[in-house]
Coordinates of C-alpha atoms in Angstrom, one line a residue:
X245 CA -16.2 22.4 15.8
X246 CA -15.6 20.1 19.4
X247 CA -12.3 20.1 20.8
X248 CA -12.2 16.1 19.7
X249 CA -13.3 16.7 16.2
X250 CA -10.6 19.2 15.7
X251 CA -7.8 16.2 16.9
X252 CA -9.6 14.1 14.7
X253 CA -9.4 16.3 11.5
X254 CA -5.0 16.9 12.8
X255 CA -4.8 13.3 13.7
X256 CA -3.9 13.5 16.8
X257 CA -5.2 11.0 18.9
X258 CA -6.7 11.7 23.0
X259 CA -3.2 10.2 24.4
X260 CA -0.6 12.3 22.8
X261 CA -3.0 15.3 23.2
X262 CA -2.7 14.9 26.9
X263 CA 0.5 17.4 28.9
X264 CA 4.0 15.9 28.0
X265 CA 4.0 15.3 32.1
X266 CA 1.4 12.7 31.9
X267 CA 2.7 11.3 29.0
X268 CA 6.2 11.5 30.5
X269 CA 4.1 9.4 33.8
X270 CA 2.4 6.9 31.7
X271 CA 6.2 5.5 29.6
X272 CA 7.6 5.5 33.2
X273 CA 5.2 3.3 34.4
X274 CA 6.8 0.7 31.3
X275 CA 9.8 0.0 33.9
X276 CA 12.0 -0.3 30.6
X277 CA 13.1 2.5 28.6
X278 CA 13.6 0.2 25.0
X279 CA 10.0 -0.4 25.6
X280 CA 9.5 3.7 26.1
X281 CA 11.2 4.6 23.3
X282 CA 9.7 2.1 20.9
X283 CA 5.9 4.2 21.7
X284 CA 8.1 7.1 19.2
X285 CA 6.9 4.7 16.6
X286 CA 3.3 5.2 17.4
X287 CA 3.7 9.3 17.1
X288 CA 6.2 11.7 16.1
X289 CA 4.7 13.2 19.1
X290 CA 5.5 10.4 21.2
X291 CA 9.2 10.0 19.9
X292 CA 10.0 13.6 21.5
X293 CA 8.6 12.1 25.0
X294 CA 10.6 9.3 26.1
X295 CA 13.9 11.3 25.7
X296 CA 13.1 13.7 28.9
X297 CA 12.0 10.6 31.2
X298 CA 13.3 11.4 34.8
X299 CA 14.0 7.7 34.4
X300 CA 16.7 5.7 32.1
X301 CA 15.8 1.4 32.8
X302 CA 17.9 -0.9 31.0
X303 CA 18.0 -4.7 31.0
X304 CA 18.8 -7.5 28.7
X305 CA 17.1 -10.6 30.4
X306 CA 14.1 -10.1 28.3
X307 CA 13.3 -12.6 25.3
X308 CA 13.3 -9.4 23.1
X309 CA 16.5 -7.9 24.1
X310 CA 19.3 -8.3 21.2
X311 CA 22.8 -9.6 21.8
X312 CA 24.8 -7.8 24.3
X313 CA 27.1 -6.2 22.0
X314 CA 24.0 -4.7 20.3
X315 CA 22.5 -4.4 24.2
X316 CA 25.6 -2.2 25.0
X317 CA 25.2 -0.3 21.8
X318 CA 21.9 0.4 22.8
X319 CA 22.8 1.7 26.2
X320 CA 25.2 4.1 24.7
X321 CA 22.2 5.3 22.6
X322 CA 20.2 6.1 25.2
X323 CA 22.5 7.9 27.6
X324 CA 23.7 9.8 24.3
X325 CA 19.6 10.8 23.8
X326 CA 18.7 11.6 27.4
X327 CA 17.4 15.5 27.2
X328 CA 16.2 14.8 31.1
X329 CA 18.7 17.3 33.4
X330 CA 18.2 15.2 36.1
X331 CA 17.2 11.1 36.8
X332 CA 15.3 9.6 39.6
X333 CA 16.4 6.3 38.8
X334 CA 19.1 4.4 36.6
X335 CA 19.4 0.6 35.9
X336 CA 21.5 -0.9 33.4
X337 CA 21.9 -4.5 33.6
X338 CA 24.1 -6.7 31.6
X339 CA 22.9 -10.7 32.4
X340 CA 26.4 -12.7 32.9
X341 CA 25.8 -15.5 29.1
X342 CA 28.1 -17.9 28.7
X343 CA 28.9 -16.9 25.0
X344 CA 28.5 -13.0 25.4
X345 CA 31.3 -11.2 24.6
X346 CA 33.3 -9.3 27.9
X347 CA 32.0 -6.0 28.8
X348 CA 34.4 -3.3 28.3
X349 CA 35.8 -1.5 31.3
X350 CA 36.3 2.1 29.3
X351 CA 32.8 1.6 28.5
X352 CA 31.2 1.0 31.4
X353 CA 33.2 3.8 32.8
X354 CA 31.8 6.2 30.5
X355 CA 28.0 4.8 32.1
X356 CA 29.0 5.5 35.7
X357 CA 30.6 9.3 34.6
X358 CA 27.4 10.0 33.2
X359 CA 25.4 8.7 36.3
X360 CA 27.4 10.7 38.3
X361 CA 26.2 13.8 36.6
X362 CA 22.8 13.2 36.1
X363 CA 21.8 10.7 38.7
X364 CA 19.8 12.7 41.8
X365 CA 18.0 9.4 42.8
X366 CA 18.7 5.9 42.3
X367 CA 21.9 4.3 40.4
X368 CA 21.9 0.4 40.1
X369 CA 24.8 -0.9 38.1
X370 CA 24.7 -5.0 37.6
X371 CA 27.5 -6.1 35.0
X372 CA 29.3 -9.6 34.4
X373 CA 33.2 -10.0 33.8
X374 CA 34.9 -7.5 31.6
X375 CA 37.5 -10.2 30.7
X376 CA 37.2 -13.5 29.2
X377 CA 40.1 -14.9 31.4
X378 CA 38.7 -13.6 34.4
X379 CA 42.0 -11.4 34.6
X380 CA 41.5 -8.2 37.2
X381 CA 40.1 -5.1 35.6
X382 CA 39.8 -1.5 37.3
X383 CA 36.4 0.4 37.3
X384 CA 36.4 3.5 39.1
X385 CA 33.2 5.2 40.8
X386 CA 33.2 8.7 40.8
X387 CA 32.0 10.9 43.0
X388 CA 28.4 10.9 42.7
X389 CA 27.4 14.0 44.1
X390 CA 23.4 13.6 43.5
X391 CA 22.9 10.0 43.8
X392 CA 20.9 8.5 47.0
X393 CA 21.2 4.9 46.7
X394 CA 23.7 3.0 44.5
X395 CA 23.5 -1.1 44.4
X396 CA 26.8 -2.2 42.3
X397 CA 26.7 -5.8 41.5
X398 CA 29.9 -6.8 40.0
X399 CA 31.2 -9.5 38.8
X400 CA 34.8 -10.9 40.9
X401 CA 37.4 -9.9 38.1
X402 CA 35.8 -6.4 38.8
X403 CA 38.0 -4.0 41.1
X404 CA 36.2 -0.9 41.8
X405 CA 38.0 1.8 42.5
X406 CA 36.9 4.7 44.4
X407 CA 37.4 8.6 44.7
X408 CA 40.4 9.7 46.9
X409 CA 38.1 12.7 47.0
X410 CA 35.3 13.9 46.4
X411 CA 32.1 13.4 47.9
X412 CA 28.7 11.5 47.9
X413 CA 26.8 14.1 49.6
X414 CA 23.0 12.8 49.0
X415 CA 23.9 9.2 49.3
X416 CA 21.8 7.3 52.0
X417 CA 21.9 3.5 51.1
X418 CA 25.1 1.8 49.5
X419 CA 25.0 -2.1 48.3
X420 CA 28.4 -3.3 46.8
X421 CA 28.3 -7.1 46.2
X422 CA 31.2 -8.8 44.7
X423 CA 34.0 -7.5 43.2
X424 CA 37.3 -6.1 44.8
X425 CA 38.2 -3.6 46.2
X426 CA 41.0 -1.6 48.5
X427 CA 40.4 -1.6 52.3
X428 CA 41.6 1.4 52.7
X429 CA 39.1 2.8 50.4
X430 CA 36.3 1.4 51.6
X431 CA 37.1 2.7 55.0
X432 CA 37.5 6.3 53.9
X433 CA 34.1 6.1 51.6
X434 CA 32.2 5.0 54.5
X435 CA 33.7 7.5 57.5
X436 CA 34.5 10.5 55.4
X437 CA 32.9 10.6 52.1
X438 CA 28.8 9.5 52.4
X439 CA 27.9 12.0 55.1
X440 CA 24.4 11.2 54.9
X441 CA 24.9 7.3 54.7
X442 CA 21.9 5.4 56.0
X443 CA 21.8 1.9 55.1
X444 CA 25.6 -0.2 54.1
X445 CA 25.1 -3.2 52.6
X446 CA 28.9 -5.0 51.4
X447 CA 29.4 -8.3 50.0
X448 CA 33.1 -7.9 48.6
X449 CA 36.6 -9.0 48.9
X450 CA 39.5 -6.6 49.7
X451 CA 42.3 -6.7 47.4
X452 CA 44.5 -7.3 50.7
X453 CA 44.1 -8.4 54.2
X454 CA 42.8 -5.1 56.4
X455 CA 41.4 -4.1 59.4
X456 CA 38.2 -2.4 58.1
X457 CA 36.2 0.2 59.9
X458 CA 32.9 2.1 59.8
X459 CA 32.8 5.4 62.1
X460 CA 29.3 7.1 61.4
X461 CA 27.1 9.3 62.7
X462 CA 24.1 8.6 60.2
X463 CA 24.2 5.1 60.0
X464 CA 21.4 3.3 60.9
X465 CA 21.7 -0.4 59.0
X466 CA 24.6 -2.1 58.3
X467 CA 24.9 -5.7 56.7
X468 CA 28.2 -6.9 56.1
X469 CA 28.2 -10.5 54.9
X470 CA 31.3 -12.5 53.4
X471 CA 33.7 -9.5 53.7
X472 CA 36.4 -11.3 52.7
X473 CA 40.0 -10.4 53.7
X474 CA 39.0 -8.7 56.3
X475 CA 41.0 -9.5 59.3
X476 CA 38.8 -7.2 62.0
X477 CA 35.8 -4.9 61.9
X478 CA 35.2 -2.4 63.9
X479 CA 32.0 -0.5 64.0
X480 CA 31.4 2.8 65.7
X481 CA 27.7 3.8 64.9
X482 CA 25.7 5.7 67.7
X483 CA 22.6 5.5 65.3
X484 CA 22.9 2.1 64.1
X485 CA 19.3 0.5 64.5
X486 CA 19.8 -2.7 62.7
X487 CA 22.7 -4.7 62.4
X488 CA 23.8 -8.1 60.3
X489 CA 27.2 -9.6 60.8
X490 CA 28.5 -13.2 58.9
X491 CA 31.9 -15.0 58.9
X492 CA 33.8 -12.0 61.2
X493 CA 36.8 -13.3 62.6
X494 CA 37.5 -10.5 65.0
X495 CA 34.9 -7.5 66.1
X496 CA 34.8 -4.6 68.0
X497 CA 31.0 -3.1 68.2
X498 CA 29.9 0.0 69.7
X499 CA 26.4 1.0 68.8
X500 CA 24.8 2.1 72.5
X501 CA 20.4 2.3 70.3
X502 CA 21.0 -1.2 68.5
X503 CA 17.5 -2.9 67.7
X504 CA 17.8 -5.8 65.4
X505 CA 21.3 -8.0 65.5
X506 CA 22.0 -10.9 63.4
X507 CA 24.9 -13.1 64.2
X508 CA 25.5 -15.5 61.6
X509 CA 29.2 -16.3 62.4
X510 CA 31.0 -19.9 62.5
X511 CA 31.7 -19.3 66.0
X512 CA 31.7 -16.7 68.9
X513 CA 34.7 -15.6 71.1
X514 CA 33.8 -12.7 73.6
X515 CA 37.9 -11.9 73.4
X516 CA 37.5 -11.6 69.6
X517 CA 34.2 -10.9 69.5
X518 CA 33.3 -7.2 72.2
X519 CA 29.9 -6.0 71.8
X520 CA 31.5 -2.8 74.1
X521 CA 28.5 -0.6 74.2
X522 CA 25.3 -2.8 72.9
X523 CA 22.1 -2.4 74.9
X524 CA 20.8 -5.8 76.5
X525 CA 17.1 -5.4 75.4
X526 CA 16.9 -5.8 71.6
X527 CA 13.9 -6.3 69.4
X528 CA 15.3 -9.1 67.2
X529 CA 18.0 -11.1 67.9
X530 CA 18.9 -14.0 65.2
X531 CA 21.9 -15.9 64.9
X532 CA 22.8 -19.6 63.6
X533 CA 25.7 -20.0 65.6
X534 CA 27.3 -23.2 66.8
X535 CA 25.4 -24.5 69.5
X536 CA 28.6 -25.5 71.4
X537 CA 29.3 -21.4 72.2
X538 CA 26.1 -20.5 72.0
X539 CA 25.4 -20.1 75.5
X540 CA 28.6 -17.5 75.7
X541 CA 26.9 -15.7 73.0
X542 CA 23.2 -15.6 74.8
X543 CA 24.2 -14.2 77.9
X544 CA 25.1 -10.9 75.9
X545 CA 21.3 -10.1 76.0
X546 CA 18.8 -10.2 78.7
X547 CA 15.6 -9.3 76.5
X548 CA 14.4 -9.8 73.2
X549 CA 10.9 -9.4 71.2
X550 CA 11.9 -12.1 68.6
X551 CA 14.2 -14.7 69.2
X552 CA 15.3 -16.6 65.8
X553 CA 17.4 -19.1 66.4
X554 CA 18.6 -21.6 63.1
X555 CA 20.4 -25.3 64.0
X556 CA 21.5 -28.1 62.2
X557 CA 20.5 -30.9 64.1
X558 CA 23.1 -34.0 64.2
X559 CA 23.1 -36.9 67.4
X560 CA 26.8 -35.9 67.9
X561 CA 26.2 -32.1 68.7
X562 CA 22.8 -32.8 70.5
X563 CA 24.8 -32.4 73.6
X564 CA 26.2 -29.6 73.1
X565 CA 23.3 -28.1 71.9
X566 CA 21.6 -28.5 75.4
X567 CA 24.3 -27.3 77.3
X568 CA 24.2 -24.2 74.9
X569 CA 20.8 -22.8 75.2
X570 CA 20.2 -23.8 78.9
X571 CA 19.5 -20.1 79.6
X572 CA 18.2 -17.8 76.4
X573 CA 16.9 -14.2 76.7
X574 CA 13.8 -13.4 77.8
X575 CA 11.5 -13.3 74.7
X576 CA 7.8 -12.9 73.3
X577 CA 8.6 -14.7 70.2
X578 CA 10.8 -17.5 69.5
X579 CA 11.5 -18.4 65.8
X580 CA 13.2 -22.0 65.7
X581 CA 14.5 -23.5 62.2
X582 CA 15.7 -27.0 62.6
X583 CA 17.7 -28.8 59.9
X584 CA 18.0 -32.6 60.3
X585 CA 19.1 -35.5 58.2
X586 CA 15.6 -37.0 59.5
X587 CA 13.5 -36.1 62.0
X588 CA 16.0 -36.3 64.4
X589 CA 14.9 -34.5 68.0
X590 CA 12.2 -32.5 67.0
X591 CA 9.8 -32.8 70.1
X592 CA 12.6 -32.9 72.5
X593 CA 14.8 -29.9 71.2
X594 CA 11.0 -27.6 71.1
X595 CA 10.2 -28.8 74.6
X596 CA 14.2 -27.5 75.9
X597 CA 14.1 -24.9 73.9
X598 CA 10.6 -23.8 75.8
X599 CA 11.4 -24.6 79.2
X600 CA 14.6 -22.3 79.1
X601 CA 12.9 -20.0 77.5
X602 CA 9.0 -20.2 79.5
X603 CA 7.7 -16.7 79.4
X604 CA 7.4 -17.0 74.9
X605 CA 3.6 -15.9 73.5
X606 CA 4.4 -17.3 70.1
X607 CA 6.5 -20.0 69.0
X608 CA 7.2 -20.4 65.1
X609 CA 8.6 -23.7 63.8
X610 CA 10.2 -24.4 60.0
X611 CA 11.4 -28.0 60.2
X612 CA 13.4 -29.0 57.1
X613 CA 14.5 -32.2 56.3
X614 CA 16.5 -33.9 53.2
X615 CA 14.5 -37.2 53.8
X616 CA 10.8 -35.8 53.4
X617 CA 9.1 -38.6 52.0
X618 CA 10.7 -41.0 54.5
X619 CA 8.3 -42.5 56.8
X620 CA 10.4 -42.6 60.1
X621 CA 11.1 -40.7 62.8
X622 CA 13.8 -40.5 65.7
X623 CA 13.2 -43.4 67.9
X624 CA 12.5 -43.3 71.7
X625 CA 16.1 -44.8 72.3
X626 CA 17.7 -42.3 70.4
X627 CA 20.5 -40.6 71.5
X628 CA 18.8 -37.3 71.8
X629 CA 15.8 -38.9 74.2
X630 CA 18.5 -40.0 76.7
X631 CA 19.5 -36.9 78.4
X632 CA 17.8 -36.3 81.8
X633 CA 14.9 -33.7 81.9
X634 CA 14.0 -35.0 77.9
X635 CA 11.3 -37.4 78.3
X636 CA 8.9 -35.9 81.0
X637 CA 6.6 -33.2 79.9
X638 CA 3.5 -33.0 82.8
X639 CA 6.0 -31.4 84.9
X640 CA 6.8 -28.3 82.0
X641 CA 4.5 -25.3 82.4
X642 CA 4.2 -23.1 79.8
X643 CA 2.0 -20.3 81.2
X644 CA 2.6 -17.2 78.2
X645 CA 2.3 -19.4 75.2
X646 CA -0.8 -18.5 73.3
X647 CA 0.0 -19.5 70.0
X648 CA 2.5 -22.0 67.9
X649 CA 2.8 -22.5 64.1
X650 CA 4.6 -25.2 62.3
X651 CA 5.6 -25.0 58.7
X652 CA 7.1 -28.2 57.7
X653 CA 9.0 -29.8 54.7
X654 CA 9.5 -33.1 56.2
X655 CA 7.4 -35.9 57.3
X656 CA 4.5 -34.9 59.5
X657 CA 5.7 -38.0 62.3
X658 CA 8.3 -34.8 64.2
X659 CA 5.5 -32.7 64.4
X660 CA 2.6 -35.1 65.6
X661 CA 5.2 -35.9 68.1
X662 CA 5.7 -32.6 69.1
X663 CA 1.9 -31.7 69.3
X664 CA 1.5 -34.8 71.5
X665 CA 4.1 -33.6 73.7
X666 CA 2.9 -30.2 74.1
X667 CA -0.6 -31.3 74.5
X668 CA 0.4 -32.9 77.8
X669 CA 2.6 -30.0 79.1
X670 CA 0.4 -27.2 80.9
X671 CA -0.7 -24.1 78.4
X672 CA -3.2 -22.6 79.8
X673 CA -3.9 -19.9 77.8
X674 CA -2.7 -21.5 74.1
X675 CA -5.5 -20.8 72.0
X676 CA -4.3 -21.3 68.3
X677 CA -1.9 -23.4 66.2
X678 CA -1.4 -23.7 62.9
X679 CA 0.6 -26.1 61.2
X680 CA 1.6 -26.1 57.3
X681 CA 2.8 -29.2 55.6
X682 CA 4.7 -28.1 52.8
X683 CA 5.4 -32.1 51.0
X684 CA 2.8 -32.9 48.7
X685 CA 0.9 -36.1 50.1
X686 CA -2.5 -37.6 49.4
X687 CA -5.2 -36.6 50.6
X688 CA -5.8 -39.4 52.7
X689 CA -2.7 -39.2 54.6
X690 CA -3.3 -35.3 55.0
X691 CA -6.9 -36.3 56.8
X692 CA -5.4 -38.8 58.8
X693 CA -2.8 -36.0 60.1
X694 CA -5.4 -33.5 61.1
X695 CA -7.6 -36.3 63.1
X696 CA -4.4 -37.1 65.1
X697 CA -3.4 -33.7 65.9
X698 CA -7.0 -32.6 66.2
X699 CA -7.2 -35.9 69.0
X700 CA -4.7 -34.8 70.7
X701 CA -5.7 -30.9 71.4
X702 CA -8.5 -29.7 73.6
X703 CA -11.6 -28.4 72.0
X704 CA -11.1 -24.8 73.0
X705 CA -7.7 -24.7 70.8
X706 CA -8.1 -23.0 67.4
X707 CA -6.6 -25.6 65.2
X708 CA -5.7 -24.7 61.4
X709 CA -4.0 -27.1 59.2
X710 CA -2.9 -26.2 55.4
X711 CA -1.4 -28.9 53.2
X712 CA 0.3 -28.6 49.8
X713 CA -1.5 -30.1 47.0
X714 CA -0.9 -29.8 43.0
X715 CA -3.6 -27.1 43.2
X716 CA -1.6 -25.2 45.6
X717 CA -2.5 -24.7 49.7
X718 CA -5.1 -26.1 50.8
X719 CA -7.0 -25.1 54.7
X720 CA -8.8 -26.7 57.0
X721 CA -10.0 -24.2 60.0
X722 CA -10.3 -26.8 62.6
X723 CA -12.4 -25.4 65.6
X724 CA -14.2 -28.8 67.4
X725 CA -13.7 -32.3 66.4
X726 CA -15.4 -32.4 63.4
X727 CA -13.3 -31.9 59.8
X728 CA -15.6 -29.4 57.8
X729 CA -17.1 -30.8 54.7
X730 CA -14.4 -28.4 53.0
X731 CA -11.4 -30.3 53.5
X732 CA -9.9 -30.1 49.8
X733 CA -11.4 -27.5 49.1
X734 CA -9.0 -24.5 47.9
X735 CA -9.4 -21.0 49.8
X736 CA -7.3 -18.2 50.9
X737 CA -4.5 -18.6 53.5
X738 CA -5.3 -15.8 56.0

């Protein structure tokens, strides 16, 4: 008798034949251990698997998922039947319902103690308020000796409370978003007690004001954003690559092999603000800084790759905004976002920003406007026109830039502007652009766009236009001045 008639004759089907490590591979592969454990009820064989998964994934924001009392019941159930001696990965995550009952603190205690035995990969903890008033409740994390990344997302009535000792030996990536927690702490976890500590990503408050610091030798990101209470930061990272900084009053940085900065601060003071031992050749440098201290800020940096620059466009600040990026770093790329109440400066602010910064390859535009629809554009007596060095462009060589793309969510007059600007200034070697007009319009209008803009460039310019439609993007490769027989038709957006 064959191998397959003898499972026939037992009843065992081909699947639950195969090696409890396949089978334990194929219920992993379910990203949900409810679903996992519900394959028991295909095979008594199958009901002896999903307990020794090196994975325990737990979610209620499915449409099957009971109540969260039950939910939580159901957690407890599975950490009680986990045979596994080790986990790659848990993930328990409570959704924040309005008429959910609060999540008990003992209880979700109990989850992390066990996580901090068995965990040896990845622990991600998301769980709403334990407290119907909102009234402050302690969770601590233990040690977690095996763990390697841990992402807490904790409601704000949460204070988390760590170790005073003990240590997180394997960990290399640590998110904490909301909740509260002691400065003092937090400094201590960070410089003493994640040795290994790769990649620091807070989003909390401190239960008091404090001067926080991060001393490490293994860092190499760190994103703080929001860190509320904190009075100054001071980082000390000779490793630190990558680097993302929000709302810091005060900061003292020293991290000699930074790559990648983001500044996305309400202001910049260099007496507040030292960047004491920051190379000045980076390969990204973003920031959405005021444009009236922006200039202090630029002349940090020589040399960039990518330049990403965000403003908000208003006629009272346009001055400001020139006098602020009348110099910028040397860059290949320059990444410009541009929000405006209309189309307020668009050509004018992309010409300035090119001409102080004349050696850029690529320049990427998203223009975003709250008046979309609105068929208007900034006048030519506008305030922003006015200044000197504004309204000529024959005189602007741009002798590096080979390509520009354009992704709009306004009205397509800034951009045809814009085109028509650069088309007169002297780009010798620009050889593609690609614009992307996000607002649904008709087809008509859409044609009409690309006959202007494909007017206005010369014939050995690569011109690609895509344009939103209720059947999704639609692109036009635009190579001589005829519009391909293609126009609506639907393809791929490489």
């Amino acid at each position: 008798m064959g191998e397959d008639q003898r499972r026939s004759c037992s009843g065992e089907d081909r699947i639950s034949g195969l090696p409890d490590e396949m089978l334990q591979e194929i219920l992993v592969r379910l990203r949900c251990s409810r679903a996992a454990a519900r394959t028991g009820l295909l095979s008594r064989r199958w009901s002896h698997v999903w307990p020794h998964l090196p994975e325990l994934v737990l979610y209620d924001d499915d449409p099957d998922t009971p109540p969260q009392a039950s939910f939580m019941d159901a957690v407890d159930a599975a950490i009680g039947a986990c045979l596994a001696p080790t986990l790659e990965r848990l993930l328990i995550s409570l959704s924040p319902v309005g008429d959910s009952p609060p999540v008990p603190a003992g209880r979700v205690a109990l989850w992390l103690r066990f996580a901090s035995q068995c965990v040896v990969g990845t622990l991600s903890l998301y769980a709403p308020s334990p407290k119907d008033d909102g009234e402050e409740v302690t969770l601590e994390l233990p040690a977690c000796k095996g763990a390697k990344k841990i992402t807490l997302f904790l409601a704000k009535s949460w204070r988390l409370q760590l170790p005073p000792a003990g240590l997180f030996m394997a960990l290399t990536s640590l998110s904490i978003r909301i909740g509260r927690m002691e400065g003092s702490e937090l400094t201590a976890l960070v410089c003493t007690q994640c040795p290994r500590l790769k990649s620091l990503n807070l989003s909390t408050m401190l239960v008091a004001t404090f001067d926080f610091t991060i001393r490490s030798d293994s860092l190499l990101l760190v994103w703080l954003h929001r860190l509320k209470n904190t009075r100054r930061i001071e980082i000390v990272a000779p490793r630190l690559e990558e680097l993302f900084l929000s709302y810091v009053t005060e900061a003292r940085i020293s991290a000699p092999k930074l790559a990648k900065f983001a500044w996305h601060c309400e202001y910049y003071d260099p007496y507040r603000h030292q960047f004491v031992d920051v190379g000045r050749r980076l390969k990204l440098l973003e920031t959405g800084t005021r444009e009236s201290i922006l200039s202090s800020f630029m002349k940090q940096f020589d040399e960039v790759d990518e330049l990403k620059l965000e403003f908000y466009m208003e006629i009272p600040s346009y001055e400001s905004f020139l006098n602020g990026t009348n110099k910028l770093p040397k860059c290949k790329t320059l990444s410009v976002t541009l929000f405006c109440s209309d189309d307020h400066g668009l050509a004018p602010t992309l010409l300035h920003l090119l001409k102080s910064c004349n050696s850029t390859r690529t320049l990427s535009i998203v223009f975003m406007s709250s008046y979309d629809l609105m068929e208007f554009f900034c006048p030519l007596s506008c305030y922003c026109r006015s200044f000197e060095g504004n309204s000529g462009t024959d005189d602007i060589s741009l002798n590096s830039l080979e390509e520009v793309k354009i992704t709009s969510y306004a009205s397509p007059h800034g951009e045809l502007e814009f085109v028509e600007h650069l088309s007169r200034c002297h780009t010798p070697v620009l050889k593609r652009l690609v614009i992307k007009n996000m607002i649904k319009a008709a087809p008509l209008s859409n044609k009409e766009t690309c006959e202007k803009i494909l007017n206005m460039c010369r014939p050995s310019i690569n011109v690609e236009f895509y344009a939103s439609s209720t059947k999704g993007l639609v692109r036009i490769g635009l190579r001589s001045r005829t519009i391909p027989d293609f126009f609506l038709r639907k393809t791929g957006t490489d």
